[in-house]
Amino acid sequence: MSFFKSLPFKLLLGIVVGAFIGVWCIKNAGFGVADDTMQIIVCAHRLMGQFVSFCVPLIVLGFICPSITKMWQNAGKLLGIALVIAYLSSILAASMSAFAAFQIVPNLQIANISNQAKLPEAIFKLDIPQIMPVMTALVLSIVIGLAAIWTKATRTIELLAEFQNIVLSIVKKIVIPILPFYIGTTFATLGYNGTISQFSVFLIAIVVVILGHFIWLGVLYGVAGIYSGKNPLEVLKHYGPAYLTAVGTMSSAATLPVALECARKSTVLRKDLIGFGIPLFANIHLCGSVLTEMFFIFIVSGMVFGAYPSIATLAVFILLFGIFAVGAPGVPGGTVVASLGIVESIICVYFGATPEQTATFVGMLLAIFALQDSFGTACNVTGDGALTLFLTGYCEKHKIAEA
């Protein structure tokens, strides 16, 4: 795929063009063309934000509920262990990121955008209300998923699988394609109110989270090596091609063939567990993505609200975030899109955000997350090898015969 057709390039182009237009509009404020242009941008930004918000409950229902039924259909003790360690990896990575953010982010020079120039009013306002609150969608997903399993409702399970494909199609064909425009309008507003001068903070945050990826990979492979009694480097040293492929594709699913080939070169992983663990973890293990998003939430909170979430709020958010990570779609930006519901219902509600602040928060979070999504995906894929090593150690300790 040509770089100029890739999502990272489109997002970067949207940021540059949007910021340029925003700066131009504020410098020419008072002139008809500049004022009209900014009004149109504010209107488009609000409209796209409303649509993204509308899709959030659908995404929750479309991914969490079918994920529960699919996992049960493939149920087994080893699957349960895999789910537990993938969930623990995600929430512990997020916790480490939150701890680092508490130490680092307050020391950065972050300007509160509420103190900047006020945006013009939108030409018109079109409200697109969600079909249900996000937390309602989450609870409904869990209840329906479990009830479908208990009653062995085959037709319902098939319907949920079809609904998942429908929602995934919406994400791929509508939500993802409009992201460059949505992020472009977001940065136009940031350029207009002067916050674009804070872009250097985004770059610092990206460097920090990439370092965090390597630290967490070191933790995962270290723990897996100690538990299994095997040398983790015999797995990690083969993962270079998979890491680079993930950086280029931004997709765990697209990297899967390369990841399988890398894992097969290891002399310490059980061959039957490679075929089981690597594909499974490619869909449920998103440690790099959750680590990244957690840190960026602090950055954006400082910019939009001039404050940071409390520890209690973060604890609830992280525990739910791990569930959303397991059910997130395997597409670029899938983790952050799937988690927008709890971002709005927990983080934004904690700050008492207005609809405009929520839209700005979501737009900025999507922008900064998407800029480094390649590296988050690479961390996810590489971490799968460590969890498969853990499974290898578990099977050997519990005398589970090789299939």
mmCIF file of C-alpha atoms in Angstrom:
data_model
loop_
_atom_site.group_PDB
_atom_site.id
_atom_site.type_symbol
_atom_site.label_atom_id
_atom_site.label_comp_id
_atom_site.label_asym_id
_atom_site.label_seq_id
_atom_site.Cartn_x
_atom_site.Cartn_y
_atom_site.Cartn_z
ATOM 1 C CA MET A 1 0.000 0.000 0.000
ATOM 2 C CA SER A 2 1.355 3.427 -0.994
ATOM 3 C CA PHE A 3 2.265 5.629 1.950
ATOM 4 C CA PHE A 4 0.311 8.500 0.410
ATOM 5 C CA LYS A 5 -2.845 6.373 0.492
ATOM 6 C CA SER A 6 -2.294 5.129 4.027
ATOM 7 C CA LEU A 7 -4.291 6.260 7.051
ATOM 8 C CA PRO A 8 -1.263 7.773 8.876
ATOM 9 C CA PHE A 9 -0.524 10.034 5.892
ATOM 10 C CA LYS A 10 -4.167 11.103 5.597
ATOM 11 C CA LEU A 11 -4.287 11.866 9.321
ATOM 12 C CA LEU A 12 -1.052 13.835 9.173
ATOM 13 C CA LEU A 13 -2.322 15.743 6.139
ATOM 14 C CA GLY A 14 -5.569 16.493 7.975
ATOM 15 C CA ILE A 15 -3.625 17.838 10.959
ATOM 16 C CA VAL A 16 -1.364 20.064 8.850
ATOM 17 C CA VAL A 17 -4.125 21.434 6.606
ATOM 18 C CA GLY A 18 -6.536 21.894 9.504
ATOM 19 C CA ALA A 19 -3.977 23.715 11.646
ATOM 20 C CA PHE A 20 -3.011 25.974 8.729
ATOM 21 C CA ILE A 21 -6.645 26.909 8.047
ATOM 22 C CA GLY A 22 -7.293 27.586 11.734
ATOM 23 C CA VAL A 23 -4.263 29.872 12.083
ATOM 24 C CA TRP A 24 -5.198 31.678 8.864
ATOM 25 C CA CYS A 25 -8.756 32.229 10.066
ATOM 26 C CA ILE A 26 -7.728 33.733 13.413
ATOM 27 C CA LYS A 27 -5.192 36.014 11.748
ATOM 28 C CA ASN A 28 -7.875 37.239 9.344
ATOM 29 C CA ALA A 29 -10.721 37.341 11.863
ATOM 30 C CA GLY A 30 -13.206 40.064 11.037
ATOM 31 C CA PHE A 31 -13.035 39.419 7.324
ATOM 32 C CA GLY A 32 -16.058 37.679 5.812
ATOM 33 C CA VAL A 33 -14.241 34.787 4.160
ATOM 34 C CA ALA A 34 -12.228 33.836 7.244
ATOM 35 C CA ASP A 35 -15.206 34.080 9.603
ATOM 36 C CA ASP A 36 -17.465 32.125 7.256
ATOM 37 C CA THR A 37 -14.802 29.448 6.771
ATOM 38 C CA MET A 38 -14.419 28.973 10.521
ATOM 39 C CA GLN A 39 -18.180 28.794 11.025
ATOM 40 C CA ILE A 40 -18.388 26.034 8.407
ATOM 41 C CA ILE A 41 -15.504 24.149 10.043
ATOM 42 C CA VAL A 42 -17.087 24.385 13.496
ATOM 43 C CA CYS A 43 -20.367 23.129 12.041
ATOM 44 C CA ALA A 44 -18.660 20.191 10.254
ATOM 45 C CA HIS A 45 -16.657 19.331 13.370
ATOM 46 C CA ARG A 46 -19.790 19.233 15.505
ATOM 47 C CA LEU A 47 -21.713 17.170 12.963
ATOM 48 C CA MET A 48 -18.959 14.559 12.600
ATOM 49 C CA GLY A 49 -18.524 14.455 16.357
ATOM 50 C CA GLN A 50 -22.236 13.811 16.783
ATOM 51 C CA PHE A 51 -22.079 10.939 14.302
ATOM 52 C CA VAL A 52 -19.055 9.343 15.995
ATOM 53 C CA SER A 53 -20.817 9.649 19.350
ATOM 54 C CA PHE A 54 -23.953 8.076 17.856
ATOM 55 C CA CYS A 55 -21.930 5.076 16.672
ATOM 56 C CA VAL A 56 -20.369 4.391 20.070
ATOM 57 C CA PRO A 57 -23.254 2.351 21.618
ATOM 58 C CA LEU A 58 -23.532 0.393 18.351
ATOM 59 C CA ILE A 59 -19.811 -0.390 18.524
ATOM 60 C CA VAL A 60 -20.155 -1.559 22.123
ATOM 61 C CA LEU A 61 -23.085 -3.844 21.264
ATOM 62 C CA GLY A 62 -21.487 -4.981 18.027
ATOM 63 C CA PHE A 63 -18.168 -6.058 19.516
ATOM 64 C CA ILE A 64 -18.604 -6.924 23.185
ATOM 65 C CA CYS A 65 -21.723 -9.075 22.909
ATOM 66 C CA PRO A 66 -20.588 -11.311 19.979
ATOM 67 C CA SER A 67 -17.136 -11.604 21.562
ATOM 68 C CA ILE A 68 -18.710 -13.197 24.635
ATOM 69 C CA THR A 69 -20.616 -15.759 22.571
ATOM 70 C CA LYS A 70 -17.630 -16.550 20.333
ATOM 71 C CA MET A 71 -15.352 -17.130 23.290
ATOM 72 C CA TRP A 72 -17.866 -19.497 24.835
ATOM 73 C CA GLN A 73 -18.244 -21.472 21.615
ATOM 74 C CA ASN A 74 -14.503 -22.126 21.759
ATOM 75 C CA ALA A 75 -14.598 -22.618 25.495
ATOM 76 C CA GLY A 76 -11.946 -24.552 27.323
ATOM 77 C CA LYS A 77 -9.656 -24.185 30.288
ATOM 78 C CA LEU A 78 -6.784 -22.972 28.137
ATOM 79 C CA LEU A 79 -9.004 -20.343 26.540
ATOM 80 C CA GLY A 80 -9.985 -19.099 29.990
ATOM 81 C CA ILE A 81 -6.317 -18.788 30.969
ATOM 82 C CA ALA A 82 -5.605 -16.923 27.727
ATOM 83 C CA LEU A 83 -8.432 -14.466 28.376
ATOM 84 C CA VAL A 84 -7.267 -13.832 31.947
ATOM 85 C CA ILE A 85 -3.642 -13.140 31.061
ATOM 86 C CA ALA A 86 -4.625 -10.943 28.086
ATOM 87 C CA TYR A 87 -6.961 -8.937 30.324
ATOM 88 C CA LEU A 88 -4.347 -8.651 33.082
ATOM 89 C CA SER A 89 -1.696 -7.547 30.603
ATOM 90 C CA SER A 90 -3.979 -4.789 29.320
ATOM 91 C CA ILE A 91 -5.092 -3.405 32.689
ATOM 92 C CA LEU A 92 -1.591 -3.619 34.196
ATOM 93 C CA ALA A 93 -0.130 -1.844 31.147
ATOM 94 C CA ALA A 94 -2.786 0.849 31.533
ATOM 95 C CA SER A 95 -2.020 1.120 35.257
ATOM 96 C CA MET A 96 1.703 1.523 34.576
ATOM 97 C CA SER A 97 0.887 4.195 32.006
ATOM 98 C CA ALA A 98 -1.389 6.034 34.447
ATOM 99 C CA PHE A 99 1.337 5.981 37.127
ATOM 100 C CA ALA A 100 3.873 7.366 34.639
ATOM 101 C CA ALA A 101 1.396 10.020 33.519
ATOM 102 C CA PHE A 102 0.878 11.211 37.100
ATOM 103 C CA GLN A 103 4.654 11.707 37.373
ATOM 104 C CA ILE A 104 5.339 13.187 33.932
ATOM 105 C CA VAL A 105 2.336 15.048 32.520
ATOM 106 C CA PRO A 106 1.921 17.689 35.285
ATOM 107 C CA ASN A 107 5.524 18.753 34.608
ATOM 108 C CA LEU A 108 4.832 19.466 30.941
ATOM 109 C CA GLN A 109 3.876 22.961 29.876
ATOM 110 C CA ILE A 110 0.272 22.227 28.865
ATOM 111 C CA ALA A 111 -2.023 25.139 28.118
ATOM 112 C CA ASN A 112 -5.721 24.934 28.983
ATOM 113 C CA ILE A 113 -7.624 25.589 25.765
ATOM 114 C CA SER A 114 -10.597 26.952 27.714
ATOM 115 C CA ASN A 115 -8.488 30.065 28.243
ATOM 116 C CA GLN A 116 -7.912 30.552 24.523
ATOM 117 C CA ALA A 117 -9.889 32.419 21.856
ATOM 118 C CA LYS A 118 -13.580 31.524 21.701
ATOM 119 C CA LEU A 119 -14.747 29.678 18.611
ATOM 120 C CA PRO A 120 -17.531 31.189 16.483
ATOM 121 C CA GLU A 121 -21.004 29.717 16.703
ATOM 122 C CA ALA A 122 -21.889 26.973 14.231
ATOM 123 C CA ILE A 123 -24.122 27.954 11.318
ATOM 124 C CA PHE A 124 -26.631 25.361 12.434
ATOM 125 C CA LYS A 125 -26.777 22.627 15.051
ATOM 126 C CA LEU A 126 -27.983 19.131 14.285
ATOM 127 C CA ASP A 127 -28.299 16.823 17.279
ATOM 128 C CA ILE A 128 -27.889 13.080 16.652
ATOM 129 C CA PRO A 129 -28.673 11.496 20.040
ATOM 130 C CA GLN A 130 -27.333 8.065 20.921
ATOM 131 C CA ILE A 131 -29.852 5.221 20.901
ATOM 132 C CA MET A 132 -28.864 4.469 24.510
ATOM 133 C CA PRO A 133 -26.239 5.527 27.088
ATOM 134 C CA VAL A 134 -22.894 3.790 26.700
ATOM 135 C CA MET A 135 -22.962 2.059 30.089
ATOM 136 C CA THR A 136 -26.430 0.745 29.248
ATOM 137 C CA ALA A 137 -25.000 -0.673 26.018
ATOM 138 C CA LEU A 138 -22.148 -2.345 27.910
ATOM 139 C CA VAL A 139 -24.401 -3.976 30.510
ATOM 140 C CA LEU A 140 -26.895 -5.000 27.803
ATOM 141 C CA SER A 141 -24.073 -6.586 25.791
ATOM 142 C CA ILE A 142 -22.901 -8.665 28.741
ATOM 143 C CA VAL A 143 -26.415 -9.729 29.757
ATOM 144 C CA ILE A 144 -27.514 -10.700 26.231
ATOM 145 C CA GLY A 145 -24.244 -12.470 25.510
ATOM 146 C CA LEU A 146 -24.421 -14.567 28.669
ATOM 147 C CA ALA A 147 -28.162 -15.263 28.273
ATOM 148 C CA ALA A 148 -27.658 -16.402 24.674
ATOM 149 C CA ILE A 149 -25.026 -18.856 25.904
ATOM 150 C CA TRP A 150 -27.137 -20.153 28.800
ATOM 151 C CA THR A 151 -30.167 -20.746 26.580
ATOM 152 C CA LYS A 152 -28.087 -22.035 23.659
ATOM 153 C CA ALA A 153 -29.867 -19.519 21.426
ATOM 154 C CA THR A 154 -28.162 -20.512 18.189
ATOM 155 C CA ARG A 155 -30.145 -18.140 15.957
ATOM 156 C CA THR A 156 -29.506 -15.218 18.300
ATOM 157 C CA ILE A 157 -25.784 -16.000 18.385
ATOM 158 C CA GLU A 158 -25.713 -16.091 14.585
ATOM 159 C CA LEU A 159 -27.636 -12.814 14.475
ATOM 160 C CA LEU A 160 -25.155 -11.210 16.849
ATOM 161 C CA ALA A 161 -22.297 -12.359 14.606
ATOM 162 C CA GLU A 162 -24.029 -10.763 11.606
ATOM 163 C CA PHE A 163 -24.622 -7.586 13.598
ATOM 164 C CA GLN A 164 -20.913 -7.490 14.448
ATOM 165 C CA ASN A 165 -20.076 -7.635 10.742
ATOM 166 C CA ILE A 166 -22.532 -4.799 10.084
ATOM 167 C CA VAL A 167 -21.003 -2.597 12.778
ATOM 168 C CA LEU A 168 -17.481 -3.457 11.620
ATOM 169 C CA SER A 169 -18.508 -2.373 8.127
ATOM 170 C CA ILE A 170 -19.742 0.953 9.535
ATOM 171 C CA VAL A 171 -16.421 1.435 11.313
ATOM 172 C CA LYS A 172 -14.351 0.546 8.244
ATOM 173 C CA LYS A 173 -16.414 2.352 5.592
ATOM 174 C CA ILE A 174 -17.649 5.422 7.478
ATOM 175 C CA VAL A 175 -15.995 6.058 10.855
ATOM 176 C CA ILE A 176 -12.373 5.396 9.820
ATOM 177 C CA PRO A 177 -12.630 7.292 6.472
ATOM 178 C CA ILE A 178 -14.058 10.422 8.122
ATOM 179 C CA LEU A 179 -11.383 10.463 10.834
ATOM 180 C CA PRO A 180 -8.896 12.527 8.745
ATOM 181 C CA PHE A 181 -11.605 15.149 8.171
ATOM 182 C CA TYR A 182 -12.771 15.067 11.784
ATOM 183 C CA ILE A 183 -9.211 15.395 13.038
ATOM 184 C CA GLY A 184 -8.573 18.105 10.437
ATOM 185 C CA THR A 185 -11.488 20.178 11.774
ATOM 186 C CA THR A 186 -10.291 19.515 15.326
ATOM 187 C CA PHE A 187 -6.874 20.950 14.552
ATOM 188 C CA ALA A 188 -8.454 23.840 12.694
ATOM 189 C CA THR A 189 -10.200 24.799 15.937
ATOM 190 C CA LEU A 190 -6.939 24.302 17.838
ATOM 191 C CA GLY A 191 -5.132 26.532 15.355
ATOM 192 C CA TYR A 192 -7.859 29.139 15.713
ATOM 193 C CA ASN A 193 -7.718 29.310 19.508
ATOM 194 C CA GLY A 194 -3.928 29.140 19.665
ATOM 195 C CA THR A 195 -3.608 25.665 21.180
ATOM 196 C CA ILE A 196 -1.676 24.392 18.145
ATOM 197 C CA SER A 197 1.426 25.788 19.848
ATOM 198 C CA GLN A 198 1.062 22.790 22.171
ATOM 199 C CA PHE A 199 1.716 20.315 19.349
ATOM 200 C CA SER A 200 5.235 19.788 20.716
ATOM 201 C CA VAL A 201 3.604 18.251 23.802
ATOM 202 C CA PHE A 202 1.975 15.661 21.532
ATOM 203 C CA LEU A 203 5.371 14.753 20.105
ATOM 204 C CA ILE A 204 6.865 14.367 23.584
ATOM 205 C CA ALA A 205 3.928 12.148 24.573
ATOM 206 C CA ILE A 206 4.433 9.917 21.530
ATOM 207 C CA VAL A 207 8.107 9.407 22.391
ATOM 208 C CA VAL A 208 7.212 8.602 26.010
ATOM 209 C CA VAL A 209 4.594 5.988 25.098
ATOM 210 C CA ILE A 210 6.913 4.268 22.607
ATOM 211 C CA LEU A 211 9.479 3.960 25.403
ATOM 212 C CA GLY A 212 6.656 2.644 27.570
ATOM 213 C CA HIS A 213 5.925 -0.033 24.962
ATOM 214 C CA PHE A 214 9.465 -1.371 25.215
ATOM 215 C CA ILE A 215 9.376 -1.306 29.012
ATOM 216 C CA TRP A 216 6.107 -3.254 29.090
ATOM 217 C CA LEU A 217 7.394 -5.779 26.538
ATOM 218 C CA GLY A 218 10.417 -6.278 28.805
ATOM 219 C CA VAL A 219 8.076 -6.903 31.747
ATOM 220 C CA LEU A 220 5.908 -9.366 29.781
ATOM 221 C CA TYR A 221 8.808 -11.388 28.435
ATOM 222 C CA GLY A 222 10.582 -11.324 31.794
ATOM 223 C CA VAL A 223 7.539 -12.658 33.673
ATOM 224 C CA ALA A 224 6.798 -15.249 30.975
ATOM 225 C CA GLY A 225 10.405 -16.422 31.024
ATOM 226 C CA ILE A 226 10.468 -16.769 34.817
ATOM 227 C CA TYR A 227 7.125 -18.586 34.883
ATOM 228 C CA SER A 228 7.921 -20.979 32.024
ATOM 229 C CA GLY A 229 11.552 -21.518 32.997
ATOM 230 C CA LYS A 230 12.596 -20.819 29.408
ATOM 231 C CA ASN A 231 14.737 -18.128 27.800
ATOM 232 C CA PRO A 232 12.319 -15.411 26.564
ATOM 233 C CA LEU A 233 14.927 -14.135 24.115
ATOM 234 C CA GLU A 234 14.390 -17.348 22.150
ATOM 235 C CA VAL A 235 10.987 -15.903 21.288
ATOM 236 C CA LEU A 236 11.649 -12.175 21.232
ATOM 237 C CA LYS A 237 14.662 -12.331 18.891
ATOM 238 C CA HIS A 238 12.483 -13.672 16.058
ATOM 239 C CA TYR A 239 9.828 -10.949 16.286
ATOM 240 C CA GLY A 240 11.612 -8.208 14.330
ATOM 241 C CA PRO A 241 9.771 -8.839 11.020
ATOM 242 C CA ALA A 242 6.388 -8.953 12.799
ATOM 243 C CA TYR A 243 7.121 -5.689 14.628
ATOM 244 C CA LEU A 244 8.047 -3.901 11.403
ATOM 245 C CA THR A 245 5.037 -5.340 9.567
ATOM 246 C CA ALA A 246 2.730 -4.094 12.312
ATOM 247 C CA VAL A 247 4.302 -0.627 12.111
ATOM 248 C CA GLY A 248 3.579 -0.597 8.389
ATOM 249 C CA THR A 249 0.051 -2.029 8.448
ATOM 250 C CA MET A 250 -1.339 -0.692 11.769
ATOM 251 C CA SER A 251 -3.295 -3.959 11.981
ATOM 252 C CA SER A 252 -2.788 -7.050 14.153
ATOM 253 C CA ALA A 253 -4.944 -9.039 11.739
ATOM 254 C CA ALA A 254 -2.847 -8.050 8.719
ATOM 255 C CA THR A 255 0.349 -8.891 10.635
ATOM 256 C CA LEU A 256 -0.905 -12.329 11.743
ATOM 257 C CA PRO A 257 0.759 -14.420 8.961
ATOM 258 C CA VAL A 258 4.132 -12.813 9.690
ATOM 259 C CA ALA A 259 3.659 -13.181 13.456
ATOM 260 C CA LEU A 260 2.911 -16.892 13.059
ATOM 261 C CA GLU A 261 6.036 -17.361 10.968
ATOM 262 C CA CYS A 262 8.146 -15.542 13.556
ATOM 263 C CA ALA A 263 6.716 -17.585 16.430
ATOM 264 C CA ARG A 264 7.349 -20.877 14.579
ATOM 265 C CA LYS A 265 11.059 -20.069 14.483
ATOM 266 C CA SER A 266 11.225 -20.151 18.269
ATOM 267 C CA THR A 267 12.660 -23.290 19.827
ATOM 268 C CA VAL A 268 10.859 -22.846 23.164
ATOM 269 C CA LEU A 269 7.222 -22.369 22.115
ATOM 270 C CA ARG A 270 5.002 -25.424 21.734
ATOM 271 C CA LYS A 271 3.887 -25.760 18.128
ATOM 272 C CA ASP A 272 0.258 -26.506 18.979
ATOM 273 C CA LEU A 273 0.117 -23.419 21.210
ATOM 274 C CA ILE A 274 1.506 -21.215 18.441
ATOM 275 C CA GLY A 275 -1.478 -22.084 16.258
ATOM 276 C CA PHE A 276 -3.825 -21.474 19.199
ATOM 277 C CA GLY A 277 -2.276 -18.545 21.033
ATOM 278 C CA ILE A 278 -0.934 -16.231 18.329
ATOM 279 C CA PRO A 279 -4.237 -15.861 16.382
ATOM 280 C CA LEU A 280 -6.245 -15.609 19.616
ATOM 281 C CA PHE A 281 -4.030 -12.956 21.216
ATOM 282 C CA ALA A 282 -3.965 -10.980 17.954
ATOM 283 C CA ASN A 283 -7.645 -10.284 18.618
ATOM 284 C CA ILE A 284 -7.813 -9.939 22.403
ATOM 285 C CA HIS A 285 -4.403 -8.687 23.557
ATOM 286 C CA LEU A 286 -3.941 -4.925 23.059
ATOM 287 C CA CYS A 287 -1.455 -3.955 25.768
ATOM 288 C CA GLY A 288 0.379 -1.370 23.634
ATOM 289 C CA SER A 289 -2.810 0.349 22.563
ATOM 290 C CA VAL A 290 -4.278 0.652 26.068
ATOM 291 C CA LEU A 291 -0.943 1.855 27.475
ATOM 292 C CA THR A 292 -0.866 4.548 24.806
ATOM 293 C CA GLU A 293 -4.442 5.705 25.201
ATOM 294 C CA MET A 294 -4.162 5.905 28.980
ATOM 295 C CA PHE A 295 -1.193 8.280 28.772
ATOM 296 C CA PHE A 296 -2.828 10.399 26.082
ATOM 297 C CA ILE A 297 -5.991 10.766 28.167
ATOM 298 C CA PHE A 298 -3.881 12.660 30.709
ATOM 299 C CA ILE A 299 -2.396 14.908 28.025
ATOM 300 C CA VAL A 300 -5.778 15.768 26.521
ATOM 301 C CA SER A 301 -7.402 16.196 29.951
ATOM 302 C CA GLY A 302 -4.810 18.839 30.783
ATOM 303 C CA MET A 303 -5.470 20.654 27.516
ATOM 304 C CA VAL A 304 -9.266 20.534 27.559
ATOM 305 C CA PHE A 305 -10.068 20.686 31.284
ATOM 306 C CA GLY A 306 -6.875 21.982 32.858
ATOM 307 C CA ALA A 307 -6.958 19.065 35.340
ATOM 308 C CA TYR A 308 -6.475 15.298 35.497
ATOM 309 C CA PRO A 309 -8.749 12.371 36.437
ATOM 310 C CA SER A 310 -8.767 11.129 40.024
ATOM 311 C CA ILE A 311 -7.277 7.781 41.005
ATOM 312 C CA ALA A 312 -10.739 6.347 41.787
ATOM 313 C CA THR A 313 -12.056 7.421 38.385
ATOM 314 C CA LEU A 314 -9.049 5.877 36.654
ATOM 315 C CA ALA A 315 -9.443 2.617 38.563
ATOM 316 C CA VAL A 316 -12.992 2.183 37.257
ATOM 317 C CA PHE A 317 -11.957 3.277 33.779
ATOM 318 C CA ILE A 318 -9.019 0.852 33.580
ATOM 319 C CA LEU A 319 -11.037 -2.168 34.735
ATOM 320 C CA LEU A 320 -13.664 -1.478 32.047
ATOM 321 C CA PHE A 321 -11.025 -0.547 29.497
ATOM 322 C CA GLY A 322 -9.616 -4.068 29.704
ATOM 323 C CA ILE A 323 -13.019 -5.480 28.699
ATOM 324 C CA PHE A 324 -13.304 -3.115 25.751
ATOM 325 C CA ALA A 325 -9.766 -4.007 24.667
ATOM 326 C CA VAL A 326 -10.692 -7.695 24.479
ATOM 327 C CA GLY A 327 -13.642 -6.900 22.208
ATOM 328 C CA ALA A 328 -12.071 -4.107 20.128
ATOM 329 C CA PRO A 329 -12.153 -4.465 16.323
ATOM 330 C CA GLY A 330 -8.923 -5.416 14.578
ATOM 331 C CA VAL A 331 -8.767 -2.292 12.422
ATOM 332 C CA PRO A 332 -6.517 0.799 12.651
ATOM 333 C CA GLY A 333 -7.664 2.848 15.618
ATOM 334 C CA GLY A 334 -10.003 0.055 16.740
ATOM 335 C CA THR A 335 -9.026 0.288 20.401
ATOM 336 C CA VAL A 336 -9.671 3.986 20.795
ATOM 337 C CA VAL A 337 -12.895 3.817 18.762
ATOM 338 C CA ALA A 338 -14.211 0.946 20.889
ATOM 339 C CA SER A 339 -13.335 2.774 24.106
ATOM 340 C CA LEU A 340 -14.917 6.124 23.233
ATOM 341 C CA GLY A 341 -18.002 5.135 25.186
ATOM 342 C CA ILE A 342 -16.235 4.833 28.531
ATOM 343 C CA VAL A 343 -14.060 7.839 27.708
ATOM 344 C CA GLU A 344 -17.229 9.923 27.404
ATOM 345 C CA SER A 345 -19.221 8.287 30.202
ATOM 346 C CA ILE A 346 -16.406 8.128 32.771
ATOM 347 C CA ILE A 347 -13.639 10.628 31.985
ATOM 348 C CA CYS A 348 -15.733 13.414 30.445
ATOM 349 C CA VAL A 349 -18.539 12.989 32.985
ATOM 350 C CA TYR A 350 -15.970 13.219 35.800
ATOM 351 C CA PHE A 351 -15.007 16.694 34.544
ATOM 352 C CA GLY A 352 -18.625 17.705 33.909
ATOM 353 C CA ALA A 353 -17.781 18.288 30.254
ATOM 354 C CA THR A 354 -20.115 20.187 27.963
ATOM 355 C CA PRO A 355 -20.995 18.598 24.581
ATOM 356 C CA GLU A 356 -18.470 20.931 22.918
ATOM 357 C CA GLN A 357 -15.718 19.959 25.376
ATOM 358 C CA THR A 358 -16.529 16.269 24.910
ATOM 359 C CA ALA A 359 -16.299 16.619 21.122
ATOM 360 C CA THR A 360 -12.959 18.422 21.425
ATOM 361 C CA PHE A 361 -11.648 15.834 23.894
ATOM 362 C CA VAL A 362 -12.613 12.939 21.608
ATOM 363 C CA GLY A 363 -11.216 14.641 18.506
ATOM 364 C CA MET A 364 -7.854 15.362 20.126
ATOM 365 C CA LEU A 365 -7.622 11.865 21.602
ATOM 366 C CA LEU A 366 -8.343 10.290 18.212
ATOM 367 C CA ALA A 367 -5.748 12.511 16.558
ATOM 368 C CA ILE A 368 -2.839 11.872 18.882
ATOM 369 C CA PHE A 369 -3.658 8.169 19.204
ATOM 370 C CA ALA A 370 -3.811 7.668 15.446
ATOM 371 C CA LEU A 371 -0.423 9.312 14.931
ATOM 372 C CA GLN A 372 1.329 6.514 16.833
ATOM 373 C CA ASP A 373 -1.133 3.670 16.269
ATOM 374 C CA SER A 374 1.468 1.769 14.246
ATOM 375 C CA PHE A 375 3.775 1.468 17.261
ATOM 376 C CA GLY A 376 0.952 0.501 19.597
ATOM 377 C CA THR A 377 -0.044 -2.284 17.220
ATOM 378 C CA ALA A 378 3.584 -3.429 16.990
ATOM 379 C CA CYS A 379 3.712 -3.669 20.792
ATOM 380 C CA ASN A 380 0.465 -5.673 20.812
ATOM 381 C CA VAL A 381 1.762 -8.163 18.240
ATOM 382 C CA THR A 382 5.166 -8.580 19.873
ATOM 383 C CA GLY A 383 3.584 -9.051 23.279
ATOM 384 C CA ASP A 384 1.557 -11.991 21.921
ATOM 385 C CA GLY A 385 4.750 -14.034 21.821
ATOM 386 C CA ALA A 386 5.267 -13.496 25.554
ATOM 387 C CA LEU A 387 1.729 -14.615 26.397
ATOM 388 C CA THR A 388 2.129 -17.702 24.203
ATOM 389 C CA LEU A 389 5.320 -18.488 26.140
ATOM 390 C CA PHE A 390 3.279 -18.174 29.333
ATOM 391 C CA LEU A 391 0.745 -20.669 27.936
ATOM 392 C CA THR A 392 3.594 -23.026 27.070
ATOM 393 C CA GLY A 393 4.797 -22.908 30.654
ATOM 394 C CA TYR A 394 1.249 -23.435 31.967
ATOM 395 C CA CYS A 395 0.723 -26.541 29.840
ATOM 396 C CA GLU A 396 4.026 -28.043 30.900
ATOM 397 C CA LYS A 397 3.406 -27.373 34.601
ATOM 398 C CA HIS A 398 -0.066 -28.926 34.411
ATOM 399 C CA LYS A 399 0.966 -31.855 32.215
ATOM 400 C CA ILE A 400 -1.342 -30.879 29.351
ATOM 401 C CA ALA A 401 -0.399 -33.080 26.430
ATOM 402 C CA GLU A 402 0.557 -31.552 23.110
ATOM 403 C CA ALA A 403 -2.253 -31.689 20.535
#
